[in-house]
Amino acid sequence: MNLISRDPLDRNRFPLDEWALVETDFSSKDMGRTETLFAIGNGYLGLRGNVDEGRDGHEHGTYINGFHETWPIRHAEEAFGFARVGQTIVNAPDAKIIRLYVDDEPLVLTEADLPMYERRLDFADGILRRSLEWRTPSGKRVLINSRRMVSFTDRHLAFMDYEVTLLDADASVVISSQILNRQDGIDEYHAPTAASKDFDPRKAEAFTDRVLQPRYKRDEDGRYVLGYRCTNSGMTIACGADHTIETENEFEESSQIGDDLAKHVYRIRAHQGKTIRITKTVSYHTSSGVPTRELADRCDRTLDRARDEGMESFVERQREWLSEFWARTDVVLPGQPVLQQATRWNLFQLAQASMRADGQGVSAKGVSGSGYGGHYFWDTEVYVLPFLTYTSPIAARNALRFRHAMLDHARMRATELNQLGALFPWRTINGLESSAYYAAGTAQYHIDADISHALTQYVSATGDEDFLAREAIDILVETARMWADLGFWRANGGDIFHIHGVTGPDEYTTVVNDNLYTNVMARSNLRSAAAAVTRIREEDPQAYDRMVARVKFDEAEIDEWSRAAEAMHIPFDENLRIHPQDAQFLEKERWDLSHTPPEKRPLLLHFHPLVIYRFQVLKQADVVLALLLQGDQFTAAEKRADFDYYDPITTGDSTLSAVVQSIIAAEVGYSSLALKYFTSGLFVDLADLHNNTADGVHVASTGGVWSALVYGFGGFRDHGGRITIDPRLPEEWQGLTYRITLRDTRVRVDVRQADVELTVEDGDRATVFVRGERVTVQAGEPVLIGLDHQGPRLPGAPRAADVEGNLRADGSVITSSLPTISLDTSEAGLLEPID
């Protein structure tokens, strides 16, 4: 894992600004990274941070949440129940392109002479600005200023404006604004980028056949509309663009439209000092079946409204919307400007990935890139939903309702796997399981419990009984049925409930028996379902009767679930005094990470899965994640012992890991290590620590950053609706301020070394427990609670050497080792050509 403790950014190129990400030097060497870092979106529509002129680029991308193509998964060796339908996000028609020619010379950033350059993504108004001076080959100086915005208030709208000013001479200027189907079309300058031949399961699948079938095209008075239908999924899309020009210069305009390219071209006789401003308004509408002509009509209505109101009115609304967003979500780190900027970038990415998803899920990359094919994972419920639940409950409700919309597919998937109830897919877009590798995919049954955990926390934090009674209860019932059916009873001096043949969060250990994380989460799922059904039966008999009819509920199920939950097997090794990750985990040899060459990381790209599976080595936090989500089920001593054992064998090859390790490290007392893990999670994308930021933002990690601050250093927990605060502020920090919203009351929590202050910013009152003391805070009456410590302070970090040499329960000595045969086939001579 890349642990960092200092500022990893080049501040000559990325100057520090706590409310923006700024770039002052253009580079073609890391365009993939910066295209992601400067992407803008609203949860529905996302535009990568490609250059306006649309030529240079690593991955030109325009993505719409849930807009996908399907394809048959062909397994080398078939078996019943394998995933059959692959799904991949589609690169939507690219309307970002505004090309510039001065005296017939094109502006190509990778080749241009740029005396001045600045790009700025502003977190306060959500606008991407770029300003540059171009010295043309003939020596003329040209100033270009542009703005790009995807609207949070009107999710189908995006705006671009492009200003050109000749600084020292007259010239002929041509501006060509375009819509280009990059998914299938060929740019007039470059063919589509060939798919990488390097193995990396984190990347999206590439299509070989045409994806977007042309169904509609129209140009009229500077407005262009292109419509398509996906070949296999049948999804439809329409993209429309309006144009206006403001200039004192004389100009002519022309249009051109085809199946895959629309152009509006301005030819301007430009004079020195007379600015040319092009404003481009873009609308996207998609559907799972509405004809493209209807979507084109929707684009027209959206563009008409935008034309009537003007771009600046939407800019103002955007600023107001984001002002309200930051009032709910901002986390303040006094005296830590580097961490502050990075924190706000991460929180802004959460907004861009989720706030206007409105009926869709939150994918692993949001709408910033094509990584993981645009799929939704359990990341949403465990890493993103806490942020949404406690800061933006409406967005949380929408994300959970999206899971409810998948319930029928989940029921069918459970039946296919010979289970009662419902089994949600590990990775999907349309509700069907899309993981072709079942061992590390479908076998992760814990997703049922993750979803149930998230919706239970949401209902508890918001009091949204309507959602519980009409939708959430169905998920709780069906997932509880699945666990009760999947598990089995075995008497070992008493009835014990076991769950076999599953994979936990750690994908370096698959298809195991009694995975600790799965068992404790399933237990919580069973308890929550029984409690929720009982409460609805007692408090809303009519809603209960409707639920009974919907899911064919039998009251005897309550006792079945309760018995299974209380008898759930929770693995514990009395010899080592730790919780084994699964029934056989401790029998394996420990992987020696300290002697693993950096070039062999991440392990999944360099070692066959079977090699990895034979060792005690973790891709990401597994037991440690259970210590967070079910923290009230473990003692402080158990948490410390578990963390000490698992931390040295956790690779952090998953970006989901560092933030969780940070939280538990802070809780058990490894303060410096917690800060290092937090900083690594904070800069996963900004510093490209996993070398794949080009594929899109790691959205789960951005959610984890919020959790690391609020849960880790802020000490916030919500177990069963009991809100507790037990801070763990790093010694280097003056303080930490965060907000949590509980049943319509927003509370600001100011943590300092000597005290914590609670203030109601919006609403009436809230009750929490601070270090065991019950505190009720009311509007206008802040409460100050003294702190005599920030938890234990342990030096250093857990070491593998502290475990090695101990004895297993069978008397064998615990040692660490590495696979002995190099996988460098060129050196080993394993791939000699065959004549």
PDB file of C-alpha atoms in Angstrom, residues 140-282:
ATOM      1  CA  LYS A 140      -0.021  36.214 -33.252  1.00  0.00           C
ATOM      2  CA  ARG A 141      -1.152  36.202 -29.637  1.00  0.00           C
ATOM      3  CA  VAL A 142      -4.624  34.840 -28.906  1.00  0.00           C
ATOM      4  CA  LEU A 143      -6.415  34.783 -25.549  1.00  0.00           C
ATOM      5  CA  ILE A 144      -8.907  31.938 -25.041  1.00  0.00           C
ATOM      6  CA  ASN A 145     -11.191  31.731 -22.016  1.00  0.00           C
ATOM      7  CA  SER A 146     -13.720  28.942 -21.591  1.00  0.00           C
ATOM      8  CA  ARG A 147     -16.239  27.689 -19.060  1.00  0.00           C
ATOM      9  CA  ARG A 148     -17.915  24.306 -18.772  1.00  0.00           C
ATOM     10  CA  MET A 149     -20.733  23.425 -16.370  1.00  0.00           C
ATOM     11  CA  VAL A 150     -23.029  20.446 -15.785  1.00  0.00           C
ATOM     12  CA  SER A 151     -26.100  21.636 -13.911  1.00  0.00           C
ATOM     13  CA  PHE A 152     -27.017  20.261 -10.493  1.00  0.00           C
ATOM     14  CA  THR A 153     -30.381  22.009 -10.589  1.00  0.00           C
ATOM     15  CA  ASP A 154     -31.369  20.788 -14.087  1.00  0.00           C
ATOM     16  CA  ARG A 155     -29.746  17.437 -14.527  1.00  0.00           C
ATOM     17  CA  HIS A 156     -30.279  17.181 -18.302  1.00  0.00           C
ATOM     18  CA  LEU A 157     -28.373  20.416 -18.988  1.00  0.00           C
ATOM     19  CA  ALA A 158     -24.750  21.335 -19.581  1.00  0.00           C
ATOM     20  CA  PHE A 159     -23.277  24.658 -20.682  1.00  0.00           C
ATOM     21  CA  MET A 160     -20.070  25.697 -22.387  1.00  0.00           C
ATOM     22  CA  ASP A 161     -18.890  29.088 -23.436  1.00  0.00           C
ATOM     23  CA  TYR A 162     -15.770  29.832 -25.423  1.00  0.00           C
ATOM     24  CA  GLU A 163     -14.216  33.293 -25.779  1.00  0.00           C
ATOM     25  CA  VAL A 164     -11.515  34.205 -28.268  1.00  0.00           C
ATOM     26  CA  THR A 165      -9.714  37.559 -28.308  1.00  0.00           C
ATOM     27  CA  LEU A 166      -6.904  38.510 -30.705  1.00  0.00           C
ATOM     28  CA  LEU A 167      -4.425  40.464 -28.605  1.00  0.00           C
ATOM     29  CA  ASP A 168      -2.067  42.017 -31.123  1.00  0.00           C
ATOM     30  CA  ALA A 169      -3.320  41.513 -34.699  1.00  0.00           C
ATOM     31  CA  ASP A 170      -6.324  40.858 -36.903  1.00  0.00           C
ATOM     32  CA  ALA A 171      -6.880  37.352 -38.259  1.00  0.00           C
ATOM     33  CA  SER A 172      -9.300  34.962 -39.838  1.00  0.00           C
ATOM     34  CA  VAL A 173     -10.925  32.857 -37.099  1.00  0.00           C
ATOM     35  CA  VAL A 174     -12.958  29.680 -37.522  1.00  0.00           C
ATOM     36  CA  ILE A 175     -14.776  28.078 -34.585  1.00  0.00           C
ATOM     37  CA  SER A 176     -16.300  24.662 -35.194  1.00  0.00           C
ATOM     38  CA  SER A 177     -18.688  23.400 -32.547  1.00  0.00           C
ATOM     39  CA  GLN A 178     -19.453  19.703 -32.838  1.00  0.00           C
ATOM     40  CA  ILE A 179     -21.369  16.701 -31.577  1.00  0.00           C
ATOM     41  CA  LEU A 180     -19.452  13.500 -32.296  1.00  0.00           C
ATOM     42  CA  ASN A 181     -20.441   9.884 -31.716  1.00  0.00           C
ATOM     43  CA  ARG A 182     -17.091   8.710 -30.408  1.00  0.00           C
ATOM     44  CA  GLN A 183     -18.463   5.310 -29.400  1.00  0.00           C
ATOM     45  CA  ASP A 184     -18.738   4.259 -33.043  1.00  0.00           C
ATOM     46  CA  GLY A 185     -17.594   7.128 -35.230  1.00  0.00           C
ATOM     47  CA  ILE A 186     -14.131   8.032 -36.400  1.00  0.00           C
ATOM     48  CA  ASP A 187     -12.897  11.499 -35.546  1.00  0.00           C
ATOM     49  CA  GLU A 188     -11.738  13.338 -38.629  1.00  0.00           C
ATOM     50  CA  TYR A 189      -8.358  13.720 -36.909  1.00  0.00           C
ATOM     51  CA  HIS A 190      -7.859  10.436 -35.112  1.00  0.00           C
ATOM     52  CA  ALA A 191      -9.217   6.916 -35.254  1.00  0.00           C
ATOM     53  CA  PRO A 192     -10.691   5.607 -31.989  1.00  0.00           C
ATOM     54  CA  THR A 193      -8.068   4.684 -29.445  1.00  0.00           C
ATOM     55  CA  ALA A 194      -7.276   1.003 -29.525  1.00  0.00           C
ATOM     56  CA  ALA A 195      -8.176  -0.924 -26.405  1.00  0.00           C
ATOM     57  CA  SER A 196      -5.277  -1.677 -24.105  1.00  0.00           C
ATOM     58  CA  LYS A 197      -3.858  -5.179 -24.496  1.00  0.00           C
ATOM     59  CA  ASP A 198      -2.591  -5.184 -20.924  1.00  0.00           C
ATOM     60  CA  PHE A 199      -4.602  -7.336 -18.523  1.00  0.00           C
ATOM     61  CA  ASP A 200      -6.478  -5.234 -15.978  1.00  0.00           C
ATOM     62  CA  PRO A 201      -9.895  -6.381 -14.713  1.00  0.00           C
ATOM     63  CA  ARG A 202     -10.617  -2.868 -13.485  1.00  0.00           C
ATOM     64  CA  LYS A 203     -11.034  -1.535 -17.014  1.00  0.00           C
ATOM     65  CA  ALA A 204     -14.231  -1.567 -19.081  1.00  0.00           C
ATOM     66  CA  GLU A 205     -14.825  -4.096 -21.810  1.00  0.00           C
ATOM     67  CA  ALA A 206     -14.327  -2.872 -25.377  1.00  0.00           C
ATOM     68  CA  PHE A 207     -16.950  -3.318 -28.110  1.00  0.00           C
ATOM     69  CA  THR A 208     -16.084  -4.587 -31.575  1.00  0.00           C
ATOM     70  CA  ASP A 209     -19.471  -4.049 -33.265  1.00  0.00           C
ATOM     71  CA  ARG A 210     -21.492  -0.868 -33.679  1.00  0.00           C
ATOM     72  CA  VAL A 211     -23.240   0.125 -30.446  1.00  0.00           C
ATOM     73  CA  LEU A 212     -25.270   3.253 -31.243  1.00  0.00           C
ATOM     74  CA  GLN A 213     -27.654   2.810 -34.136  1.00  0.00           C
ATOM     75  CA  PRO A 214     -28.655   6.156 -35.716  1.00  0.00           C
ATOM     76  CA  ARG A 215     -32.360   6.845 -35.368  1.00  0.00           C
ATOM     77  CA  TYR A 216     -32.785  10.616 -35.576  1.00  0.00           C
ATOM     78  CA  LYS A 217     -30.986  13.752 -36.760  1.00  0.00           C
ATOM     79  CA  ARG A 218     -32.055  17.356 -37.180  1.00  0.00           C
ATOM     80  CA  ASP A 219     -30.437  20.781 -37.502  1.00  0.00           C
ATOM     81  CA  GLU A 220     -32.356  24.042 -37.437  1.00  0.00           C
ATOM     82  CA  ASP A 221     -31.341  27.612 -36.555  1.00  0.00           C
ATOM     83  CA  GLY A 222     -28.149  26.620 -34.756  1.00  0.00           C
ATOM     84  CA  ARG A 223     -29.736  23.698 -32.926  1.00  0.00           C
ATOM     85  CA  TYR A 224     -28.628  20.129 -33.581  1.00  0.00           C
ATOM     86  CA  VAL A 225     -30.178  16.915 -32.307  1.00  0.00           C
ATOM     87  CA  LEU A 226     -28.804  13.395 -32.770  1.00  0.00           C
ATOM     88  CA  GLY A 227     -30.670  10.312 -31.573  1.00  0.00           C
ATOM     89  CA  TYR A 228     -29.554   6.697 -31.214  1.00  0.00           C
ATOM     90  CA  ARG A 229     -30.697   3.296 -30.033  1.00  0.00           C
ATOM     91  CA  CYS A 230     -28.290   0.768 -28.474  1.00  0.00           C
ATOM     92  CA  THR A 231     -28.041  -2.360 -30.590  1.00  0.00           C
ATOM     93  CA  ASN A 232     -28.632  -4.948 -27.856  1.00  0.00           C
ATOM     94  CA  SER A 233     -29.910  -3.210 -24.721  1.00  0.00           C
ATOM     95  CA  GLY A 234     -32.478  -1.184 -26.657  1.00  0.00           C
ATOM     96  CA  MET A 235     -31.696   1.903 -24.599  1.00  0.00           C
ATOM     97  CA  THR A 236     -32.229   5.193 -26.406  1.00  0.00           C
ATOM     98  CA  ILE A 237     -30.527   8.551 -26.232  1.00  0.00           C
ATOM     99  CA  ALA A 238     -30.914  11.995 -27.735  1.00  0.00           C
ATOM    100  CA  CYS A 239     -28.344  14.758 -27.554  1.00  0.00           C
ATOM    101  CA  GLY A 240     -29.194  18.323 -28.501  1.00  0.00           C
ATOM    102  CA  ALA A 241     -27.057  21.456 -28.710  1.00  0.00           C
ATOM    103  CA  ASP A 242     -27.944  25.139 -29.145  1.00  0.00           C
ATOM    104  CA  HIS A 243     -25.513  27.855 -30.236  1.00  0.00           C
ATOM    105  CA  THR A 244     -25.313  31.620 -29.897  1.00  0.00           C
ATOM    106  CA  ILE A 245     -22.550  34.053 -30.801  1.00  0.00           C
ATOM    107  CA  GLU A 246     -21.743  37.483 -29.374  1.00  0.00           C
ATOM    108  CA  THR A 247     -19.187  39.620 -31.212  1.00  0.00           C
ATOM    109  CA  GLU A 248     -18.679  42.954 -32.900  1.00  0.00           C
ATOM    110  CA  ASN A 249     -16.791  41.208 -35.684  1.00  0.00           C
ATOM    111  CA  GLU A 250     -18.371  40.232 -38.989  1.00  0.00           C
ATOM    112  CA  PHE A 251     -19.085  36.527 -39.285  1.00  0.00           C
ATOM    113  CA  GLU A 252     -20.772  33.817 -41.317  1.00  0.00           C
ATOM    114  CA  GLU A 253     -22.147  30.536 -40.068  1.00  0.00           C
ATOM    115  CA  SER A 254     -22.871  27.184 -41.655  1.00  0.00           C
ATOM    116  CA  SER A 255     -24.167  23.787 -40.585  1.00  0.00           C
ATOM    117  CA  GLN A 256     -23.492  20.162 -41.340  1.00  0.00           C
ATOM    118  CA  ILE A 257     -25.117  17.037 -39.934  1.00  0.00           C
ATOM    119  CA  GLY A 258     -24.668  13.308 -40.448  1.00  0.00           C
ATOM    120  CA  ASP A 259     -25.375  10.127 -38.544  1.00  0.00           C
ATOM    121  CA  ASP A 260     -22.328  10.462 -36.291  1.00  0.00           C
ATOM    122  CA  LEU A 261     -21.262  14.091 -36.563  1.00  0.00           C
ATOM    123  CA  ALA A 262     -22.978  17.470 -36.367  1.00  0.00           C
ATOM    124  CA  LYS A 263     -21.105  20.739 -36.878  1.00  0.00           C
ATOM    125  CA  HIS A 264     -21.960  24.384 -36.459  1.00  0.00           C
ATOM    126  CA  VAL A 265     -19.166  26.496 -37.966  1.00  0.00           C
ATOM    127  CA  TYR A 266     -18.531  30.216 -37.473  1.00  0.00           C
ATOM    128  CA  ARG A 267     -16.179  32.038 -39.865  1.00  0.00           C
ATOM    129  CA  ILE A 268     -15.178  35.348 -38.343  1.00  0.00           C
ATOM    130  CA  ARG A 269     -13.177  38.272 -39.663  1.00  0.00           C
ATOM    131  CA  ALA A 270     -11.711  39.000 -36.269  1.00  0.00           C
ATOM    132  CA  HIS A 271     -10.147  42.287 -35.250  1.00  0.00           C
ATOM    133  CA  GLN A 272      -7.651  42.916 -32.501  1.00  0.00           C
ATOM    134  CA  GLY A 273      -9.323  43.437 -29.130  1.00  0.00           C
ATOM    135  CA  LYS A 274     -12.856  42.465 -30.279  1.00  0.00           C
ATOM    136  CA  THR A 275     -13.883  39.347 -28.356  1.00  0.00           C
ATOM    137  CA  ILE A 276     -15.807  36.453 -29.898  1.00  0.00           C
ATOM    138  CA  ARG A 277     -18.006  34.541 -27.477  1.00  0.00           C
ATOM    139  CA  ILE A 278     -19.748  31.286 -28.401  1.00  0.00           C
ATOM    140  CA  THR A 279     -22.260  29.851 -25.935  1.00  0.00           C
ATOM    141  CA  LYS A 280     -23.213  26.223 -26.347  1.00  0.00           C
ATOM    142  CA  THR A 281     -26.110  24.724 -24.425  1.00  0.00           C
ATOM    143  CA  VAL A 282     -26.360  20.947 -24.397  1.00  0.00           C
TER     144      VAL A 282
END
